[in-house]
Amino acid sequence: AQKVTQAQTEISVVEKEDVTLDCVYETRDTTYYLFWYKQPPSGELVFLIRRNSFDEQNEISGRYSWNFQKSTSSFNFTITASQVVDSAVYFCALSDITQGGSEKLVFGKGTKLTVNP
Amino acid sequence: DAGITQSPRHKVTETGTPVTLRCHQTENHRYMYWYRQDPGHGLRLIHYSYGVKDTDKGEVSDGYSVSRSKTEDFLLTLESATSSQTSVYFCAIKAGLAGVEQFFGPGTRLTVL
């Protein structure tokens, strides 16, 4: 069975600090997708990134970066120079890769990030 | 904007009453999903659909049924609502550049008294 663990339930930082959100996953599949979503206080779910299991290249998008390490089954998310607008709950998720299929998501329980001014 | 709407956005009902939540999409996506979000559980898949009249169960399907009679609408029904079904319900579609990302509707907050 697939499982996603986000061990950090809540994190609080001061603006401009860097913060890393941890995600560890379990799957028997050799190919799979990993995702991060953001849920701001307004409640909507915002897609941030998708990684394929066969592509371990790290990715950077502005202040956001993602470190995928297959050897440790981790897909960590770092926010550099955090801002108050980054305050949200962040979810890591996993799905299998099904050719033309349903790719059902398994979510972690989320990490609530609070960035204080 | 993935063109997903959910109705109603908020609902309060009583135990034992039937409830139907609607997810509507405007972009002809084949795959649609219903998740529930509860504190301490993240999001969990209830049911999903891979085409008109084609549906399957997810992780927490007990007490729920779904129907999809046309591409744009995916209905979630609680035949007899219970307090344990108090939750926020999200609908999603599968889309994106590789066609595997899921994009979510705004959610429906359901309270069962």
XYZ file of C-alpha atoms in Angstrom:
230
model
C 0.000 0.000 0.000
C 1.118 3.530 -0.647
C 1.773 5.873 2.234
C 2.956 9.445 2.641
C 4.354 10.731 5.918
C 4.732 14.391 6.772
C 6.224 14.207 10.220
C 6.097 17.945 10.874
C 2.567 18.803 11.931
C 3.224 22.496 12.434
C 6.172 24.794 11.758
C 6.507 28.417 12.780
C 9.198 30.701 11.372
C 9.949 34.379 11.188
C 9.746 36.122 7.847
C 12.872 35.776 5.661
C 13.910 32.508 7.283
C 14.382 29.469 5.084
C 12.150 26.506 5.893
C 12.102 22.899 4.717
C 9.004 20.736 4.751
C 9.715 17.029 4.881
C 7.905 14.315 2.943
C 8.692 10.607 3.104
C 6.776 8.111 1.030
C 6.301 4.357 0.743
C 5.309 2.503 -2.394
C 5.935 -0.856 -4.020
C 5.629 0.666 -7.463
C 8.816 1.266 -9.400
C 7.310 4.224 -11.202
C 5.144 6.837 -9.574
C 4.407 10.539 -9.287
C 4.978 12.868 -6.355
C 3.144 16.134 -5.798
C 3.016 19.131 -3.500
C -0.122 21.165 -2.897
C -0.664 24.357 -0.928
C -3.817 25.123 1.039
C -3.891 28.762 2.179
C -6.231 29.911 4.959
C -8.920 30.580 2.344
C -9.212 26.820 1.896
C -8.566 26.130 -1.771
C -6.004 23.551 -2.851
C -3.305 24.860 -5.133
C -1.125 22.557 -7.210
C 2.592 23.389 -6.852
C 4.641 20.676 -8.508
C 4.714 17.149 -9.918
C 7.800 14.928 -10.144
C 8.158 11.598 -11.907
C 9.997 8.826 -10.105
C 12.394 8.385 -13.014
C 13.468 12.031 -12.913
C 15.490 12.837 -9.798
C 16.579 16.252 -10.936
C 15.839 18.854 -8.307
C 13.672 21.763 -9.274
C 13.653 25.423 -8.394
C 10.859 27.870 -8.988
C 11.552 31.282 -7.582
C 11.803 30.948 -3.801
C 10.563 27.349 -3.925
C 12.774 24.328 -4.432
C 12.197 20.618 -4.248
C 14.707 17.892 -3.398
C 13.735 14.434 -4.618
C 15.881 11.565 -3.321
C 14.748 8.141 -4.399
C 17.359 6.430 -2.204
C 15.705 7.788 0.933
C 12.140 7.916 -0.469
C 11.938 11.619 0.255
C 10.576 14.615 -1.597
C 11.317 17.668 0.514
C 10.146 21.189 -0.161
C 12.191 24.267 0.767
C 10.969 27.832 0.848
C 13.778 30.357 0.778
C 13.323 33.749 2.426
C 9.835 32.919 3.616
C 7.066 35.488 3.466
C 3.818 35.894 5.377
C 1.922 34.882 2.228
C 3.585 31.469 2.439
C 1.528 30.702 5.540
C -0.585 27.703 4.605
C -0.982 23.979 5.008
C 1.225 22.082 2.592
C 0.394 18.590 1.427
C 2.672 16.037 -0.155
C 0.967 13.360 -2.281
C 1.840 10.210 -4.196
C 0.211 8.369 -7.060
C 1.029 5.386 -9.211
C 1.630 5.769 -12.913
C -1.135 4.121 -14.889
C -0.987 4.451 -18.640
C -4.112 6.390 -19.475
C -5.334 5.604 -16.010
C -6.805 7.179 -12.954
C -3.666 8.072 -10.931
C -5.374 8.174 -7.561
C -3.655 10.451 -5.036
C -2.561 9.383 -1.558
C -1.955 12.419 0.622
C 0.126 13.045 3.690
C -1.590 14.654 6.644
C -0.123 18.037 5.865
C 2.256 20.500 7.509
C 0.894 23.795 8.727
C 3.418 26.560 8.103
C 3.055 29.870 9.875
C 5.324 32.705 8.813
C 5.357 35.512 11.332
C 6.250 39.094 10.385
C -8.531 28.055 -13.263
C -9.556 24.480 -14.051
C -13.211 25.454 -14.435
C -14.479 23.378 -11.521
C -17.418 24.416 -9.404
C -18.980 22.683 -6.451
C -22.459 23.121 -5.050
C -23.535 23.777 -2.466
C -20.505 25.410 -0.880
C -21.895 25.000 2.620
C -24.585 22.707 3.942
C -25.926 21.809 7.364
C -28.131 18.778 7.585
C -29.437 16.325 10.114
C -28.449 12.741 10.733
C -30.354 10.331 8.544
C -31.167 12.727 5.727
C -29.921 12.185 2.169
C -27.448 14.683 0.785
C -26.142 15.179 -2.745
C -23.091 17.242 -3.593
C -22.445 18.325 -7.141
C -19.176 18.834 -8.979
C -19.339 20.566 -12.336
C -16.520 21.030 -14.832
C -16.525 22.926 -18.072
C -13.468 21.512 -19.878
C -14.529 17.983 -20.809
C -12.045 16.182 -18.552
C -12.431 12.431 -18.439
C -11.311 11.771 -14.865
C -13.076 13.216 -11.832
C -12.537 12.523 -8.145
C -14.179 13.090 -4.782
C -12.023 13.508 -1.670
C -12.835 14.346 1.898
C -10.579 16.396 4.155
C -10.573 15.893 7.908
C -8.225 17.247 10.577
C -5.388 14.831 11.165
C -6.145 12.821 8.026
C -5.221 14.996 5.107
C -7.330 14.224 2.055
C -8.711 10.782 1.342
C -10.240 9.498 -1.857
C -13.915 8.548 -1.703
C -14.802 7.655 -5.300
C -13.574 8.497 -8.742
C -14.859 8.377 -12.292
C -13.031 7.529 -15.507
C -15.893 8.333 -17.849
C -19.630 8.668 -18.140
C -21.234 5.947 -16.033
C -17.774 4.571 -15.152
C -16.927 4.904 -11.475
C -14.904 3.098 -8.860
C -14.320 3.138 -5.131
C -11.574 4.875 -3.273
C -10.147 4.447 0.205
C -13.180 5.647 2.193
C -16.211 4.795 0.054
C -18.501 3.284 2.712
C -21.667 5.346 3.098
C -21.192 7.155 -0.205
C -22.392 6.610 -3.744
C -21.615 8.512 -6.927
C -23.082 9.004 -10.341
C -21.869 10.477 -13.584
C -24.549 10.654 -16.246
C -22.737 13.286 -18.311
C -19.103 14.302 -18.648
C -19.416 17.624 -16.880
C -21.159 16.487 -13.684
C -20.018 14.129 -10.929
C -22.453 13.719 -8.049
C -21.629 12.460 -4.571
C -24.542 11.152 -2.520
C -24.748 10.395 1.165
C -27.801 8.156 1.309
C -28.285 8.643 5.043
C -25.908 11.199 6.469
C -24.094 10.487 9.736
C -22.104 12.802 11.991
C -18.902 11.024 10.949
C -19.481 12.392 7.456
C -19.086 15.960 8.664
C -16.158 17.074 6.562
C -14.940 19.283 3.760
C -15.477 17.624 0.396
C -13.301 18.398 -2.580
C -13.858 17.485 -6.174
C -10.908 17.223 -8.552
C -10.214 16.696 -12.220
C -7.102 15.308 -13.843
C -5.437 17.622 -16.310
C -2.183 19.552 -16.671
C 0.729 19.401 -19.090
C 1.280 15.683 -18.654
C -2.365 15.009 -17.983
C -1.675 13.618 -14.509
C -1.973 16.595 -12.218
C -5.178 16.925 -10.236
C -6.842 20.293 -9.853
C -9.375 20.871 -7.159
C -12.667 22.646 -6.839
C -13.318 25.135 -4.037
C -14.739 22.538 -1.650
C -18.053 21.957 0.123
C -18.241 22.204 3.887
C -20.831 19.708 5.137
C -22.013 19.573 8.727
C -24.198 16.706 9.868
C -25.925 17.384 13.182
